[in-house]
Coordinates of C-alpha atoms in Angstrom, one line a residue:
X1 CA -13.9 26.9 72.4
X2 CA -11.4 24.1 73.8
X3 CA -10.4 21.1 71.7
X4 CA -12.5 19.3 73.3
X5 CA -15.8 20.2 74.7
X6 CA -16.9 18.8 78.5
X7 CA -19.3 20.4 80.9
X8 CA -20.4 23.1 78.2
X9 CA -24.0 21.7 77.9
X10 CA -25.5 23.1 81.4
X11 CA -23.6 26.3 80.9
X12 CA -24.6 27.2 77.3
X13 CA -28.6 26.0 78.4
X14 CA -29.8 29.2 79.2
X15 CA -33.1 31.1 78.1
X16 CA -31.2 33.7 76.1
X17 CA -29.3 31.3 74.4
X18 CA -32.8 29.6 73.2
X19 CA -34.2 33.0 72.5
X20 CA -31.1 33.7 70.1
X21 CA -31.7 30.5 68.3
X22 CA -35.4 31.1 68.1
X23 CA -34.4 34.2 66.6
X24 CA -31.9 33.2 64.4
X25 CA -34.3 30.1 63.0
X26 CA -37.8 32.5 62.2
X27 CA -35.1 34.8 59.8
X28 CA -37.7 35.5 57.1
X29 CA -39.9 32.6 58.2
X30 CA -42.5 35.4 60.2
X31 CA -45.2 35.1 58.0
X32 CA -45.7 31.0 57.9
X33 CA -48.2 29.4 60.3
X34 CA -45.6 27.4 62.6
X35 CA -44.0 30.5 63.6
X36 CA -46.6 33.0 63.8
X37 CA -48.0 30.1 66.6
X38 CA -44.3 29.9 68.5
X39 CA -44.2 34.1 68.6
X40 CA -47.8 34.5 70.6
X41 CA -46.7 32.1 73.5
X42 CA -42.8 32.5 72.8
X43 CA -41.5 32.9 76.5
X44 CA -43.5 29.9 77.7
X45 CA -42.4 27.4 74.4
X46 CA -38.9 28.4 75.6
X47 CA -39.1 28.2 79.4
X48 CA -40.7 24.6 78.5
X49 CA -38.0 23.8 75.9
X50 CA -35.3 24.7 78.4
X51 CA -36.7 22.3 81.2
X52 CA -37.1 19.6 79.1
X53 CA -33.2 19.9 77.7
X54 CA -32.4 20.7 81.2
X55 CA -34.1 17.2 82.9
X56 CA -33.7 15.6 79.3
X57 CA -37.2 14.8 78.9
X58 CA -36.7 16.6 75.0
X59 CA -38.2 14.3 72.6
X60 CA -37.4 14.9 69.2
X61 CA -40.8 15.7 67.1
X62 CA -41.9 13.8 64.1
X63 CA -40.9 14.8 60.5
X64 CA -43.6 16.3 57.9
X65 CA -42.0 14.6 54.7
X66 CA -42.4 16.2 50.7
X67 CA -40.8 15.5 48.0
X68 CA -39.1 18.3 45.5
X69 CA -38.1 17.8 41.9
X70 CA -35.2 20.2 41.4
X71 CA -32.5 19.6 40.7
X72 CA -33.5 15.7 41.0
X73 CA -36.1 14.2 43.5
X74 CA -35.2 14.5 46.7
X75 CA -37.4 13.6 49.8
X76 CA -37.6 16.2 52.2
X77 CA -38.0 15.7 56.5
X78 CA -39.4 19.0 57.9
X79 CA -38.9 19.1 61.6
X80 CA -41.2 20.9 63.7
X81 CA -40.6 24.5 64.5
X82 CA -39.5 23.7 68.3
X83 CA -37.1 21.1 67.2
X84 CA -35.5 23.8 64.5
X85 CA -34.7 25.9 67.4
X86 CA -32.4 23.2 69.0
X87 CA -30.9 22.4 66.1
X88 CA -29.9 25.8 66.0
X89 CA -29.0 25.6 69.3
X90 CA -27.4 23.0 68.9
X91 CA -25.0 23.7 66.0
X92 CA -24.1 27.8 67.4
X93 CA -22.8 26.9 70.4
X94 CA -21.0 23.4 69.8
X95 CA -20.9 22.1 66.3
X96 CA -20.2 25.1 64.5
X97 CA -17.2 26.5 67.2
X98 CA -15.5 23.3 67.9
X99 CA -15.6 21.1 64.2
X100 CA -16.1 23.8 61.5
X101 CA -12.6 25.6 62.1
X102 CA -10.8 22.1 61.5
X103 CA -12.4 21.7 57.9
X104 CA -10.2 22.0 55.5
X105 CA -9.7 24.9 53.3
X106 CA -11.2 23.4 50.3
X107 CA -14.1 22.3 51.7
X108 CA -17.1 24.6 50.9
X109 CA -20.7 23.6 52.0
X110 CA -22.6 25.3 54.3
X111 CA -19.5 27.0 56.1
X112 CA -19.8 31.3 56.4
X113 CA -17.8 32.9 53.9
X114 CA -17.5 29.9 52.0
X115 CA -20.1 28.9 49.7
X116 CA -20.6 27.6 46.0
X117 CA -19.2 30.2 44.3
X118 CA -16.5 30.5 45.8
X119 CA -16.1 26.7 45.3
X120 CA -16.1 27.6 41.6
X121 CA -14.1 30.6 41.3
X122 CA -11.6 28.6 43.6
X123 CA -11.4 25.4 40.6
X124 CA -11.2 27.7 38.1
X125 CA -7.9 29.7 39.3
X126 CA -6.5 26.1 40.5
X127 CA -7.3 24.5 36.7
X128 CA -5.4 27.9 35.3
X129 CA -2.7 27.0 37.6
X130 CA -2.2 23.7 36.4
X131 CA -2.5 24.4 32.6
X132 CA 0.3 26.9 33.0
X133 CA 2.2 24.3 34.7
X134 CA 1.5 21.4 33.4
X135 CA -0.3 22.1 29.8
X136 CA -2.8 19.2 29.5
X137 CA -4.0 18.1 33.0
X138 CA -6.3 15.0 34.2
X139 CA -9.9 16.1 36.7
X140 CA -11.0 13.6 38.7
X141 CA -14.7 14.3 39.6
X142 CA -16.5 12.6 42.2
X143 CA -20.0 12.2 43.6
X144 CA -21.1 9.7 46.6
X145 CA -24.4 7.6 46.2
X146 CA -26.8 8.5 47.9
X147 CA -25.2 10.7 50.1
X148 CA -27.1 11.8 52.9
X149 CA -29.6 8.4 53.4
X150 CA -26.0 6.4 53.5
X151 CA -24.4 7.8 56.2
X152 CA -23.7 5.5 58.7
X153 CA -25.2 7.0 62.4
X154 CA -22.9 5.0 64.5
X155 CA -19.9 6.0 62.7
X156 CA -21.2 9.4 63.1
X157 CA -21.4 9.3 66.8
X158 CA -18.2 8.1 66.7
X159 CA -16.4 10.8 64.8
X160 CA -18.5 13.9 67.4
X161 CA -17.7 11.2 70.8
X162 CA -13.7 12.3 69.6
X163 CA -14.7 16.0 70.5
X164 CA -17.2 15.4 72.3
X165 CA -16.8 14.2 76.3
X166 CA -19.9 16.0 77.6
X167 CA -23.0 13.3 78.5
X168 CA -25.4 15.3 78.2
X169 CA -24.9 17.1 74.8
X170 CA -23.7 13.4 73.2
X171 CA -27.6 12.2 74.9
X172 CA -29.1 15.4 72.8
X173 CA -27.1 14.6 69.6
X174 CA -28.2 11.1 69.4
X175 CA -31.6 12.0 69.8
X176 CA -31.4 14.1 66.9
X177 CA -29.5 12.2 64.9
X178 CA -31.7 8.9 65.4
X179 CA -35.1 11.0 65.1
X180 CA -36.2 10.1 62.0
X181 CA -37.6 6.3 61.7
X182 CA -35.0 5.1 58.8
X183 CA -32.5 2.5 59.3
X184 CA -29.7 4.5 58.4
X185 CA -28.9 7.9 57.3
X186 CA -29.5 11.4 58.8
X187 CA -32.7 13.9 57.2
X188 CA -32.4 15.8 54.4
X189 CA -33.7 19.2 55.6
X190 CA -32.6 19.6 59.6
X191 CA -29.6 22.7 59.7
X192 CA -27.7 20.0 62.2
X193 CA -27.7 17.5 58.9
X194 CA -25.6 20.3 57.0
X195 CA -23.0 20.4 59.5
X196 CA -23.3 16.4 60.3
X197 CA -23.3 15.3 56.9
X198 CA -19.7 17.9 56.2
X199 CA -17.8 16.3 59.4
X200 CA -18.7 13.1 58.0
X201 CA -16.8 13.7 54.8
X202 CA -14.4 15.5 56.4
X203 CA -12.7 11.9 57.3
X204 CA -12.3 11.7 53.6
X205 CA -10.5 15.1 53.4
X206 CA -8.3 14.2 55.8
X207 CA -7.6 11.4 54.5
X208 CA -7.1 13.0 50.8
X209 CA -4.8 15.5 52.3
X210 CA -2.6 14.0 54.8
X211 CA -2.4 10.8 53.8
X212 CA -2.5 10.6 50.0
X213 CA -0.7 14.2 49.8
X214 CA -3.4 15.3 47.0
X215 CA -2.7 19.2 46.3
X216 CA -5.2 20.2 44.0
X217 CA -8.5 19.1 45.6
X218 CA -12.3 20.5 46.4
X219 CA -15.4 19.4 48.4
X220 CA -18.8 20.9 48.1
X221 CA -20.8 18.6 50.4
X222 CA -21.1 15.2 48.4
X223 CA -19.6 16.7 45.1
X224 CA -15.6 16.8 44.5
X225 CA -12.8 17.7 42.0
X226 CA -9.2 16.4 42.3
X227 CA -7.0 17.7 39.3
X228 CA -3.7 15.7 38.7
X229 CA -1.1 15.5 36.2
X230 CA -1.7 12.8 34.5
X231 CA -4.2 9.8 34.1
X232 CA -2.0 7.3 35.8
X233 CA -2.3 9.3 39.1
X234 CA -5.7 10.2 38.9
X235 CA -7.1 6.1 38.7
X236 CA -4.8 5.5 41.3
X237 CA -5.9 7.8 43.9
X238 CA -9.6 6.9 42.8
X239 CA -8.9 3.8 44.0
X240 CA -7.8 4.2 46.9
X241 CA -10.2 6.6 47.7
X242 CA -13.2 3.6 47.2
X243 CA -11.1 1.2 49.3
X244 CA -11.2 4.3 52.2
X245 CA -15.6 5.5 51.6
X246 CA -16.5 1.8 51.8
X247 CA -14.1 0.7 54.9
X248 CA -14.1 3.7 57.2
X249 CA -17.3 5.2 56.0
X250 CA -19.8 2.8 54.3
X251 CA -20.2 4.8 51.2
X252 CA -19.6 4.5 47.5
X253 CA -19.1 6.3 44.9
X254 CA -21.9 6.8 41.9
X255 CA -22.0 6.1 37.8
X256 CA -21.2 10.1 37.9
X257 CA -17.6 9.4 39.0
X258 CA -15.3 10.0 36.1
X259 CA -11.8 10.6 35.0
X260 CA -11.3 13.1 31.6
X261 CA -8.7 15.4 30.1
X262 CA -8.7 19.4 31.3
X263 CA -9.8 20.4 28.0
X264 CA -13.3 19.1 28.4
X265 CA -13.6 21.2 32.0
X266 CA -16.0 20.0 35.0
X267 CA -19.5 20.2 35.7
X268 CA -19.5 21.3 39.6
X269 CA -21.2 23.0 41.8
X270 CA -24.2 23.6 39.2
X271 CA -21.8 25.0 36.8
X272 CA -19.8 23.9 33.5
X273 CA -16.1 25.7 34.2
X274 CA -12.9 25.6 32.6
X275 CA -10.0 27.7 32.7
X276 CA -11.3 31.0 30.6
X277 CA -15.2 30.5 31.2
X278 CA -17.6 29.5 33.6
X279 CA -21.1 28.5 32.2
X280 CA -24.7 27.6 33.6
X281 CA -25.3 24.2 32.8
X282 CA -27.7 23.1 30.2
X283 CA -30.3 22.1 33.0
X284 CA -29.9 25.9 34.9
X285 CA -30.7 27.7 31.7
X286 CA -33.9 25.6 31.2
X287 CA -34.9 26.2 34.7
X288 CA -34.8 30.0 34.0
X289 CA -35.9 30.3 31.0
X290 CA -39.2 28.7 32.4
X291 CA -39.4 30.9 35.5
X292 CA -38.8 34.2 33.4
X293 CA -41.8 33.4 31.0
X294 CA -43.9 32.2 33.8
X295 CA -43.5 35.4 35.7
X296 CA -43.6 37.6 32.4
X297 CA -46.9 36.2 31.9
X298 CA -48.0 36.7 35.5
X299 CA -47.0 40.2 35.0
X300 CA -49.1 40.5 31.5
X301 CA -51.8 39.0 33.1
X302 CA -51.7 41.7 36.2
X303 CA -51.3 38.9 38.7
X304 CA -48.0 40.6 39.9
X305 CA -45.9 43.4 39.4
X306 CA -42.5 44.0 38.5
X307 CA -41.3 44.5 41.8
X308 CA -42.9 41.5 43.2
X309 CA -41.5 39.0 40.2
X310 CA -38.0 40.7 41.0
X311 CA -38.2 38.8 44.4
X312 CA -39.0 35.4 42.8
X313 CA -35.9 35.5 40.9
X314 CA -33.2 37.1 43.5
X315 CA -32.1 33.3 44.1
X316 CA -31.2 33.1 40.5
X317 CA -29.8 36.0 39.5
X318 CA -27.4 35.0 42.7
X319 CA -26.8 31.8 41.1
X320 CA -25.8 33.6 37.2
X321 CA -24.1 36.2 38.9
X322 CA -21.2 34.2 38.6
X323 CA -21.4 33.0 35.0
X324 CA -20.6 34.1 32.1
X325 CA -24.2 35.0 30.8
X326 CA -24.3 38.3 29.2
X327 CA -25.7 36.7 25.8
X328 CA -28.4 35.0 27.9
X329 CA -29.4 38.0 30.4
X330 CA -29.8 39.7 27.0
X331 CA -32.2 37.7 25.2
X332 CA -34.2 37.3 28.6
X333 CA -34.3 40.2 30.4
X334 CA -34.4 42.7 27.0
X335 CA -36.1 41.2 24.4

């Protein structure tokens, strides 16, 4: 796609582009309610979506809000089924082509091929790197407030309106991005917020790589690491990194933001890694533990089989995959 996108809205509306997108959003979502309702009338929802982002009579739905409690409360906006299907849209034919390839390399949320743990296995190499070099080493970790409720929508507009010369998908965009009925910040739950809430940041990366020259530097969404050679540098480029989130950005850093010597490692991405091992946090081993007896119980108790508890815990045996847990996985899994 060119560097710039104009007059791509009309010719990337069509039915089988929606179709796609419905397809791409009911991925192993078939058996809930919303979409069982979409698939029995699916050609007309579609004709009807396409007509109403055609005239621009689309109205972004309301928001089903919850709350979850892991890893820390978090409040939830669930769009409606319809709207998911633009935001797929949305984010496959524009956001995705035309923002994601200028990321930088080190930056690792919700981008294909990218991912968590390759975020980690990525620090660790890097932090082996710079012990071989440099012996004892400073890590910078940083984590913004409040991420995702403190982005600033205008600013936002701003940063796509750089890209972005077409009227009609900057009229769809804003009506996404100014659905929900907060003052400021963008949902926690919509797939455009993913990508929205990574080009945001990306103004920091840019900033953290072209200006201030940092080498040794990585970005999973809101979480980063900087590693530098000494403490000197590292309070330094803190600094100005504060004086850049709250001027260009309107964001601040949290109490988690710390500087400490290599030999204590970093807590990122879910993990606890330093150069030789990389561990679950205390808080991830609880969190299995609990499911593991939960389901062995539901298993003893013949509410569910093997098979079937083998499902529940595919998510976490991705996420220990990467650790080094063979001490653990024994005492669970064989004992």
């Amino acid at each position: 796609m060119a560097k710039t996108i104009r007059n791509e809205f009309d010719k990337k509306l069509t039915y089988e582009n929606l179709y796609k997108a419905h397809l791409e959003s009911r991925k192993n979502k078939n058996c809930r309610k919303d979409v069982i309702l979409f698939n029995l009338k699916q050609e007309e929802y579609i004709r009807y979506l396409y007509e109403n982002l055609k005239n621009r009579t689309y109205k972004h739905g309301k928001y089903t809000i919850f709350y979850v409690h892991e890893p820390k409360l978090r409040k939830i906006q669930k769009s409606n089924y319809i709207d998911r299907i633009v935001h797929r849209w949305v984010v496959d034919n524009f956001l995705y082509p035309t923002f994601v390839s200028k990321f930088i390399d080190r930056s690792y949320a919700c981008i294909r091929q990218k991912g968590m743990h390759n975020a980690c296995l990525d620090v660790q190499k890097t932090m082996k790197h710079c012990k071989n070099v440099w012996n004892e080493y400073y890590i910078l970790k940083m984590d913004v407030k409040k991420y995702f409720q403190n982005i600033n929508r205008e600013k936002l507009c701003n940063i796509l309106e750089r890209k972005i010369k077409d009227e009609k998908l900057m009229w769809l965009l804003k009506e996404i991005i100014y659905s929900n009925e907060e003052k400021k910040g963008i949902p926690i739950g919509n797939y455009t917020s993913q990508v929205f809430a990574n080009l945001y940041l990306n103004e920091l990366d840019q900033y953290i790589k072209r200006v201030l020259k940092v080498r040794y530097y990585f970005r999973y969404m809101d979480d980063s690491v900087i590693l530098t050679k000494n403490k000197k540098e590292a309070k330094e480029i803190l600094e100005k990194i504060k004086a850049f989130l709250d001027k260009k950005l309107n964001l601040e850093l949290n109490s988690k933001t710390q500087i400490f010597k290599s030999k204590q490692g970093v807590n990122f991405c879910g993990y606890q890694i330093n150069e030789y091992r990389i561990k679950i946090r205390p808080k991830g081993k609880k969190k299995l533990k609990r499911k593991i007896k939960e389901l062995k119980q539901q298993i003893k108790n013949g509410k569910m089989t093997s098979k079937e508890a083998q499902k529940y815990l595919c998510g976490h045996m991705g996420y220990i995959k990467y650790a080094n847990v063979y001490n653990l996985t024994s005492k669970l899994f064989y004992t």
